[in-house]
Amino acid sequence: MQEVYLHWHQLLKTGSAVDEPGAMLTTLTVRRATDLLRKLSRQREHYVGSWLPSPLLTDELADSSDDPQRHSELASALSIALLRLLETLSPTERAAFVLKQGFDFSYREIAAQLNLSEANCRQLYHRARRRLAGDQQRFKPEPEQHRALMQGFSRAMESGELAPLTNMLAQDAVLYSDGGGNALAALRPIYGADKIGRLMGGLIKKAAPLASSFEIREVNGRPGMIWRVEGRVESVICADFRDGAVSVIYIIRNPDKLAHLQTRQ
């Protein structure tokens, strides 16, 4: 956004005539964003282990907004699952999807911003939508139900006992952990309740001699946990549920992604 602002400022200084400022700013932002996505995609080819988005405490957004519907829409768009799925799209597919789905731009407007034909943009959008729809979770508990399930999962972790933790997991559950090469984490997804239970139990056992706490917060639009050890954020844990059991676990342990949480209590 800073680069777009500087570009815009330079245009104004040179006296360039801009007939449609809104369209110009949108085009500049979209093209800068797609360039950045291409750069990040190349960097992530060398990322150590699974990549997960940085956690965002969206309950703070709720406190600062008077519009519950707007908060709900924003929180949904920031979910860990959706952000991971968006990473599977190409930069142009992602741009077409966000502009159409999130901002309801016409294909003509999207074509102008991406410098592509309308037909191509229509194809990009439908391809992105099919890919996301094919992988999206079918069962999404209500917020209060999700919070209750997350609290149960938190108690199972706090107990330090393997059986209660494993009993919370679906048999085909999967765990993604992001250490980024800077913290202990599984390099590949872990599949199956038994393997996940043992891994989680090992993490808890390692931290047992230290003072640990688990705090339920809204993370990226859904109830999640902040795990502190000796007062320092050790991990942020989110989960998706299916039929009352944990189906997917996301553990963000990369210190670079937790730095903004270290000063918060």
Tab-separated table of N, CA, C and O in Angstrom, residues 39-134:
chain	number	residue	atom	x	y	z
A	39	LYS	N	6.486	-13.219	-5.965
A	39	LYS	CA	7.735	-13.213	-5.210
A	39	LYS	C	7.635	-14.145	-3.999
A	39	LYS	O	8.552	-14.942	-3.728
A	40	LEU	N	6.524	-14.056	-3.273
A	40	LEU	CA	6.337	-14.906	-2.098
A	40	LEU	C	6.248	-16.377	-2.481
A	40	LEU	O	6.734	-17.245	-1.749
A	41	SER	N	5.631	-16.674	-3.629
A	41	SER	CA	5.533	-18.064	-4.087
A	41	SER	C	6.916	-18.653	-4.311
A	41	SER	O	7.178	-19.810	-3.971
A	42	ARG	N	7.808	-17.854	-4.882
A	42	ARG	CA	9.181	-18.341	-5.096
A	42	ARG	C	9.887	-18.548	-3.764
A	42	ARG	O	10.616	-19.535	-3.582
A	43	GLN	N	9.652	-17.653	-2.812
A	43	GLN	CA	10.287	-17.786	-1.498
A	43	GLN	C	9.778	-19.023	-0.768
A	43	GLN	O	10.549	-19.711	-0.093
A	44	ARG	N	8.499	-19.331	-0.920
A	44	ARG	CA	7.922	-20.456	-0.184
A	44	ARG	C	8.346	-21.806	-0.744
A	44	ARG	O	8.143	-22.836	-0.111
A	45	GLU	N	8.935	-21.796	-1.926
A	45	GLU	CA	9.506	-23.043	-2.441
A	45	GLU	C	10.630	-23.523	-1.536
A	45	GLU	O	10.953	-24.706	-1.503
A	46	HIS	N	11.240	-22.595	-0.791
A	46	HIS	CA	12.351	-22.935	0.104
A	46	HIS	C	11.935	-22.876	1.568
A	46	HIS	O	12.795	-22.981	2.449
A	47	TYR	N	10.623	-22.706	1.840
A	47	TYR	CA	10.149	-22.623	3.219
A	47	TYR	C	10.297	-23.985	3.883
A	47	TYR	O	9.992	-25.030	3.295
A	48	VAL	N	10.757	-23.986	5.141
A	48	VAL	CA	10.978	-25.238	5.864
A	48	VAL	C	9.665	-25.706	6.487
A	48	VAL	O	9.083	-25.019	7.330
A	49	GLY	N	9.179	-26.869	6.047
A	49	GLY	CA	7.953	-27.429	6.612
A	49	GLY	C	6.691	-26.826	6.023
A	49	GLY	O	6.701	-26.155	4.993
A	50	SER	N	5.567	-27.066	6.720
A	50	SER	CA	4.269	-26.559	6.266
A	50	SER	C	4.176	-25.052	6.505
A	50	SER	O	4.625	-24.549	7.528
A	51	TRP	N	3.575	-24.344	5.535
A	51	TRP	CA	3.352	-22.908	5.688
A	51	TRP	C	1.924	-22.674	6.160
A	51	TRP	O	0.970	-23.224	5.621
A	52	LEU	N	1.782	-21.847	7.217
A	52	LEU	CA	0.475	-21.405	7.688
A	52	LEU	C	0.489	-19.887	7.793
A	52	LEU	O	1.549	-19.287	8.023
A	53	PRO	N	-0.659	-19.243	7.646
A	53	PRO	CA	-0.685	-17.776	7.743
A	53	PRO	C	-0.418	-17.304	9.165
A	53	PRO	O	-0.617	-18.053	10.131
A	54	SER	N	0.033	-16.072	9.301
A	54	SER	CA	0.257	-15.496	10.626
A	54	SER	C	-1.082	-15.353	11.350
A	54	SER	O	-2.083	-14.953	10.752
A	55	PRO	N	-1.120	-15.682	12.637
A	55	PRO	CA	-2.392	-15.599	13.376
A	55	PRO	C	-2.800	-14.155	13.632
A	55	PRO	O	-1.972	-13.303	13.962
A	56	LEU	N	-4.088	-13.893	13.483
A	56	LEU	CA	-4.646	-12.571	13.726
A	56	LEU	C	-5.763	-12.699	14.754
A	56	LEU	O	-6.668	-13.524	14.597
A	57	LEU	N	-5.696	-11.917	15.828
A	57	LEU	CA	-6.719	-11.956	16.869
A	57	LEU	C	-7.922	-11.137	16.415
A	57	LEU	O	-7.968	-9.926	16.590
A	58	THR	N	-8.907	-11.820	15.826
A	58	THR	CA	-10.043	-11.106	15.243
A	58	THR	C	-11.068	-10.680	16.279
A	58	THR	O	-11.981	-9.919	15.952
A	59	ASP	N	-10.964	-11.158	17.528
A	59	ASP	CA	-11.881	-10.632	18.543
A	59	ASP	C	-11.570	-9.167	18.833
A	59	ASP	O	-12.441	-8.407	19.247
A	60	GLU	N	-10.322	-8.745	18.575
A	60	GLU	CA	-9.994	-7.331	18.714
A	60	GLU	C	-10.653	-6.501	17.613
A	60	GLU	O	-11.003	-5.345	17.823
A	61	LEU	N	-10.827	-7.104	16.435
A	61	LEU	CA	-11.545	-6.421	15.365
A	61	LEU	C	-13.005	-6.227	15.749
A	61	LEU	O	-13.619	-5.211	15.459
A	62	ALA	N	-13.562	-7.238	16.430
A	62	ALA	CA	-14.962	-7.142	16.858
A	62	ALA	C	-15.135	-5.997	17.849
A	62	ALA	O	-16.113	-5.262	17.821
A	63	ASP	N	-14.158	-5.830	18.752
A	63	ASP	CA	-14.262	-4.768	19.744
A	63	ASP	C	-14.233	-3.390	19.111
A	63	ASP	O	-14.792	-2.439	19.643
A	64	SER	N	-13.546	-3.292	17.947
A	64	SER	CA	-13.384	-1.974	17.328
A	64	SER	C	-14.401	-1.716	16.223
A	64	SER	O	-14.343	-0.698	15.553
A	65	SER	N	-15.342	-2.622	16.030
A	65	SER	CA	-16.307	-2.465	14.939
A	65	SER	C	-17.721	-2.442	15.494
A	65	SER	O	-18.075	-3.216	16.375
A	66	ASP	N	-18.562	-1.569	14.977
A	66	ASP	CA	-19.959	-1.501	15.384
A	66	ASP	C	-20.854	-2.317	14.453
A	66	ASP	O	-22.066	-2.321	14.611
A	67	ASP	N	-20.249	-2.983	13.481
A	67	ASP	CA	-21.018	-3.711	12.482
A	67	ASP	C	-20.736	-5.208	12.606
A	67	ASP	O	-19.755	-5.712	12.058
A	68	PRO	N	-21.566	-5.967	13.333
A	68	PRO	CA	-21.332	-7.399	13.523
A	68	PRO	C	-21.272	-8.170	12.213
A	68	PRO	O	-20.499	-9.106	12.073
A	69	GLN	N	-22.112	-7.759	11.237
A	69	GLN	CA	-22.106	-8.464	9.957
A	69	GLN	C	-20.788	-8.291	9.225
A	69	GLN	O	-20.246	-9.228	8.661
A	70	ARG	N	-20.268	-7.062	9.263
A	70	ARG	CA	-18.985	-6.782	8.621
A	70	ARG	C	-17.873	-7.584	9.285
A	70	ARG	O	-17.014	-8.149	8.617
A	71	HIS	N	-17.921	-7.643	10.616
A	71	HIS	CA	-16.915	-8.420	11.340
A	71	HIS	C	-16.998	-9.898	10.967
A	71	HIS	O	-15.994	-10.560	10.753
A	72	SER	N	-18.244	-10.419	10.874
A	72	SER	CA	-18.428	-11.827	10.530
A	72	SER	C	-17.878	-12.133	9.144
A	72	SER	O	-17.228	-13.158	8.926
A	73	GLU	N	-18.138	-11.236	8.182
A	73	GLU	CA	-17.641	-11.434	6.817
A	73	GLU	C	-16.116	-11.399	6.780
A	73	GLU	O	-15.479	-12.226	6.117
A	74	LEU	N	-15.533	-10.436	7.502
A	74	LEU	CA	-14.080	-10.306	7.520
A	74	LEU	C	-13.442	-11.508	8.184
A	74	LEU	O	-12.450	-12.053	7.703
A	75	ALA	N	-14.025	-11.939	9.315
A	75	ALA	CA	-13.482	-13.085	10.030
A	75	ALA	C	-13.515	-14.339	9.165
A	75	ALA	O	-12.573	-15.126	9.148
A	76	SER	N	-14.601	-14.532	8.425
A	76	SER	CA	-14.711	-15.690	7.548
A	76	SER	C	-13.645	-15.666	6.463
A	76	SER	O	-13.046	-16.691	6.121
A	77	ALA	N	-13.387	-14.474	5.925
A	77	ALA	CA	-12.387	-14.341	4.859
A	77	ALA	C	-10.969	-14.574	5.364
A	77	ALA	O	-10.071	-14.849	4.574
A	78	LEU	N	-10.769	-14.463	6.691
A	78	LEU	CA	-9.436	-14.613	7.262
A	78	LEU	C	-9.193	-15.990	7.865
A	78	LEU	O	-8.156	-16.211	8.485
A	79	SER	N	-10.133	-16.926	7.708
A	79	SER	CA	-9.968	-18.241	8.331
A	79	SER	C	-8.701	-18.927	7.829
A	79	SER	O	-8.307	-18.781	6.671
A	80	ILE	N	-8.058	-19.669	8.739
A	80	ILE	CA	-6.817	-20.373	8.403
A	80	ILE	C	-7.036	-21.290	7.204
A	80	ILE	O	-6.223	-21.345	6.278
A	81	ALA	N	-8.159	-22.020	7.211
A	81	ALA	CA	-8.424	-22.974	6.137
A	81	ALA	C	-8.521	-22.272	4.786
A	81	ALA	O	-7.934	-22.722	3.796
A	82	LEU	N	-9.264	-21.144	4.727
A	82	LEU	CA	-9.426	-20.437	3.455
A	82	LEU	C	-8.103	-19.828	2.996
A	82	LEU	O	-7.757	-19.896	1.813
A	83	LEU	N	-7.346	-19.238	3.921
A	83	LEU	CA	-6.067	-18.634	3.533
A	83	LEU	C	-5.097	-19.693	3.018
A	83	LEU	O	-4.322	-19.430	2.094
A	84	ARG	N	-5.129	-20.890	3.599
A	84	ARG	CA	-4.279	-21.974	3.093
A	84	ARG	C	-4.706	-22.377	1.681
A	84	ARG	O	-3.872	-22.623	0.805
A	85	LEU	N	-6.023	-22.449	1.467
A	85	LEU	CA	-6.517	-22.826	0.148
A	85	LEU	C	-6.170	-21.771	-0.894
A	85	LEU	O	-5.826	-22.100	-2.032
A	86	LEU	N	-6.250	-20.497	-0.504
A	86	LEU	CA	-5.909	-19.431	-1.443
A	86	LEU	C	-4.460	-19.532	-1.898
A	86	LEU	O	-4.118	-19.128	-3.011
A	87	GLU	N	-3.596	-20.077	-1.032
A	87	GLU	CA	-2.194	-20.237	-1.391
A	87	GLU	C	-1.998	-21.240	-2.529
A	87	GLU	O	-0.956	-21.262	-3.167
A	88	THR	N	-2.998	-22.100	-2.768
A	88	THR	CA	-2.880	-23.089	-3.849
A	88	THR	C	-3.211	-22.476	-5.211
A	88	THR	O	-2.992	-23.125	-6.241
A	89	LEU	N	-3.758	-21.261	-5.211
A	89	LEU	CA	-4.106	-20.606	-6.469
A	89	LEU	C	-2.909	-19.851	-7.025
A	89	LEU	O	-2.033	-19.420	-6.282
A	90	SER	N	-2.893	-19.672	-8.333
A	90	SER	CA	-1.879	-18.810	-8.941
A	90	SER	C	-2.210	-17.363	-8.588
A	90	SER	O	-3.351	-17.042	-8.224
A	91	PRO	N	-1.242	-16.440	-8.682
A	91	PRO	CA	-1.531	-15.041	-8.359
A	91	PRO	C	-2.701	-14.458	-9.146
A	91	PRO	O	-3.530	-13.722	-8.592
A	92	THR	N	-2.794	-14.781	-10.449
A	92	THR	CA	-3.888	-14.219	-11.246
A	92	THR	C	-5.222	-14.868	-10.883
A	92	THR	O	-6.268	-14.199	-10.879
A	93	GLU	N	-5.222	-16.171	-10.573
A	93	GLU	CA	-6.452	-16.824	-10.123
A	93	GLU	C	-6.928	-16.200	-8.812
A	93	GLU	O	-8.118	-15.931	-8.633
A	94	ARG	N	-5.988	-15.980	-7.913
A	94	ARG	CA	-6.339	-15.402	-6.617
A	94	ARG	C	-6.882	-13.985	-6.777
A	94	ARG	O	-7.877	-13.617	-6.138
A	95	ALA	N	-6.237	-13.192	-7.630
A	95	ALA	CA	-6.707	-11.826	-7.849
A	95	ALA	C	-8.118	-11.824	-8.443
A	95	ALA	O	-8.995	-11.072	-7.993
A	96	ALA	N	-8.349	-12.666	-9.445
A	96	ALA	CA	-9.674	-12.726	-10.071
A	96	ALA	C	-10.731	-13.168	-9.061
A	96	ALA	O	-11.838	-12.609	-9.014
A	97	PHE	N	-10.387	-14.153	-8.232
A	97	PHE	CA	-11.343	-14.664	-7.236
A	97	PHE	C	-11.683	-13.593	-6.207
A	97	PHE	O	-12.856	-13.355	-5.895
A	98	VAL	N	-10.662	-12.927	-5.659
A	98	VAL	CA	-10.895	-11.921	-4.616
A	98	VAL	C	-11.673	-10.726	-5.167
A	98	VAL	O	-12.600	-10.219	-4.527
A	99	LEU	N	-11.310	-10.264	-6.364
A	99	LEU	CA	-11.993	-9.105	-6.946
A	99	LEU	C	-13.455	-9.407	-7.260
A	99	LEU	O	-14.331	-8.556	-7.066
A	100	LYS	N	-13.718	-10.625	-7.736
A	100	LYS	CA	-15.096	-10.995	-8.076
A	100	LYS	C	-15.902	-11.362	-6.844
A	100	LYS	O	-17.008	-10.862	-6.624
A	101	GLN	N	-15.343	-12.247	-6.014
A	101	GLN	CA	-16.072	-12.763	-4.855
A	101	GLN	C	-16.152	-11.733	-3.726
A	101	GLN	O	-17.190	-11.587	-3.089
A	102	GLY	N	-15.038	-11.041	-3.492
A	102	GLY	CA	-14.999	-10.133	-2.358
A	102	GLY	C	-15.502	-8.731	-2.661
A	102	GLY	O	-16.082	-8.072	-1.791
A	103	PHE	N	-15.297	-8.263	-3.898
A	103	PHE	CA	-15.633	-6.873	-4.227
A	103	PHE	C	-16.687	-6.752	-5.329
A	103	PHE	O	-17.079	-5.650	-5.695
A	104	ASP	N	-17.117	-7.904	-5.873
A	104	ASP	CA	-18.180	-7.937	-6.886
A	104	ASP	C	-17.836	-7.085	-8.100
A	104	ASP	O	-18.703	-6.402	-8.673
A	105	PHE	N	-16.566	-7.097	-8.513
A	105	PHE	CA	-16.174	-6.397	-9.725
A	105	PHE	C	-16.683	-7.169	-10.942
A	105	PHE	O	-16.815	-8.388	-10.908
A	106	SER	N	-16.956	-6.456	-12.007
A	106	SER	CA	-17.364	-7.108	-13.247
A	106	SER	C	-16.131	-7.713	-13.918
A	106	SER	O	-14.991	-7.324	-13.628
A	107	TYR	N	-16.360	-8.646	-14.843
A	107	TYR	CA	-15.233	-9.255	-15.560
A	107	TYR	C	-14.512	-8.209	-16.419
A	107	TYR	O	-13.308	-8.293	-16.614
A	108	ARG	N	-15.256	-7.232	-16.883
A	108	ARG	CA	-14.623	-6.155	-17.656
A	108	ARG	C	-13.632	-5.377	-16.789
A	108	ARG	O	-12.513	-5.070	-17.212
A	109	GLU	N	-14.054	-5.058	-15.552
A	109	GLU	CA	-13.176	-4.325	-14.634
A	109	GLU	C	-11.959	-5.164	-14.234
A	109	GLU	O	-10.830	-4.659	-14.168
A	110	ILE	N	-12.202	-6.448	-13.986
A	110	ILE	CA	-11.087	-7.333	-13.610
A	110	ILE	C	-10.103	-7.462	-14.762
A	110	ILE	O	-8.883	-7.445	-14.564
A	111	ALA	N	-10.627	-7.569	-15.973
A	111	ALA	CA	-9.769	-7.692	-17.155
A	111	ALA	C	-8.859	-6.479	-17.295
A	111	ALA	O	-7.671	-6.601	-17.625
A	112	ALA	N	-9.412	-5.285	-17.037
A	112	ALA	CA	-8.607	-4.064	-17.149
A	112	ALA	C	-7.496	-4.039	-16.110
A	112	ALA	O	-6.377	-3.594	-16.392
A	113	GLN	N	-7.782	-4.533	-14.915
A	113	GLN	CA	-6.797	-4.506	-13.839
A	113	GLN	C	-5.702	-5.559	-14.016
A	113	GLN	O	-4.550	-5.336	-13.641
A	114	LEU	N	-6.061	-6.700	-14.597
A	114	LEU	CA	-5.081	-7.769	-14.780
A	114	LEU	C	-4.455	-7.756	-16.176
A	114	LEU	O	-3.577	-8.580	-16.460
A	115	ASN	N	-4.949	-6.863	-17.016
A	115	ASN	CA	-4.445	-6.776	-18.391
A	115	ASN	C	-4.646	-8.094	-19.139
A	115	ASN	O	-3.761	-8.600	-19.828
A	116	LEU	N	-5.851	-8.651	-18.963
A	116	LEU	CA	-6.222	-9.909	-19.617
A	116	LEU	C	-7.581	-9.717	-20.286
A	116	LEU	O	-8.255	-8.702	-20.086
A	117	SER	N	-7.997	-10.701	-21.070
A	117	SER	CA	-9.309	-10.624	-21.700
A	117	SER	C	-10.396	-10.977	-20.689
A	117	SER	O	-10.133	-11.640	-19.680
A	118	GLU	N	-11.624	-10.530	-20.966
A	118	GLU	CA	-12.742	-10.856	-20.083
A	118	GLU	C	-12.952	-12.362	-20.009
A	118	GLU	O	-13.222	-12.905	-18.938
A	119	ALA	N	-12.829	-13.040	-21.144
A	119	ALA	CA	-13.021	-14.495	-21.172
A	119	ALA	C	-11.991	-15.194	-20.293
A	119	ALA	O	-12.305	-16.143	-19.566
A	120	ASN	N	-10.758	-14.709	-20.356
A	120	ASN	CA	-9.697	-15.302	-19.546
A	120	ASN	C	-9.977	-15.098	-18.065
A	120	ASN	O	-9.802	-16.011	-17.248
A	121	CYS	N	-10.436	-13.910	-17.693
A	121	CYS	CA	-10.738	-13.613	-16.293
A	121	CYS	C	-11.914	-14.449	-15.788
A	121	CYS	O	-11.914	-14.918	-14.650
A	122	ARG	N	-12.901	-14.641	-16.644
A	122	ARG	CA	-14.042	-15.474	-16.268
A	122	ARG	C	-13.572	-16.910	-15.999
A	122	ARG	O	-13.980	-17.547	-15.022
A	123	GLN	N	-12.675	-17.401	-16.857
A	123	GLN	CA	-12.135	-18.746	-16.687
A	123	GLN	C	-11.303	-18.848	-15.402
A	123	GLN	O	-11.406	-19.828	-14.654
A	124	LEU	N	-10.481	-17.826	-15.118
A	124	LEU	CA	-9.666	-17.821	-13.900
A	124	LEU	C	-10.547	-17.882	-12.660
A	124	LEU	O	-10.269	-18.649	-11.720
A	125	TYR	N	-11.609	-17.085	-12.660
A	125	TYR	CA	-12.490	-17.047	-11.490
A	125	TYR	C	-13.171	-18.389	-11.263
A	125	TYR	O	-13.183	-18.916	-10.143
A	126	HIS	N	-13.737	-18.964	-12.323
A	126	HIS	CA	-14.458	-20.235	-12.169
A	126	HIS	C	-13.506	-21.376	-11.799
A	126	HIS	O	-13.865	-22.264	-11.020
A	127	ARG	N	-12.286	-21.342	-12.331
A	127	ARG	CA	-11.301	-22.371	-11.976
A	127	ARG	C	-10.927	-22.263	-10.497
A	127	ARG	O	-10.846	-23.261	-9.788
A	128	ALA	N	-10.726	-21.020	-10.022
A	128	ALA	CA	-10.398	-20.811	-8.608
A	128	ALA	C	-11.557	-21.253	-7.716
A	128	ALA	O	-11.354	-21.904	-6.692
A	129	ARG	N	-12.762	-20.909	-8.120
A	129	ARG	CA	-13.923	-21.253	-7.303
A	129	ARG	C	-14.102	-22.766	-7.204
A	129	ARG	O	-14.405	-23.301	-6.137
A	130	ARG	N	-13.899	-23.472	-8.334
A	130	ARG	CA	-14.004	-24.933	-8.308
A	130	ARG	C	-12.958	-25.539	-7.389
A	130	ARG	O	-13.237	-26.473	-6.639
A	131	ARG	N	-11.740	-25.013	-7.460
A	131	ARG	CA	-10.663	-25.569	-6.644
A	131	ARG	C	-10.936	-25.365	-5.156
A	131	ARG	O	-10.743	-26.271	-4.351
A	132	LEU	N	-11.422	-24.182	-4.796
A	132	LEU	CA	-11.708	-23.911	-3.395
A	132	LEU	C	-12.915	-24.707	-2.912
A	132	LEU	O	-12.906	-25.263	-1.819
A	133	ALA	N	-13.951	-24.774	-3.742
A	133	ALA	CA	-15.167	-25.489	-3.343
A	133	ALA	C	-14.897	-26.969	-3.173
A	133	ALA	O	-15.484	-27.632	-2.317
A	134	GLY	N	-13.979	-27.515	-3.964
A	134	GLY	CA	-13.680	-28.945	-3.888
A	134	GLY	C	-12.993	-29.339	-2.606
A	134	GLY	O	-13.079	-30.488	-2.167
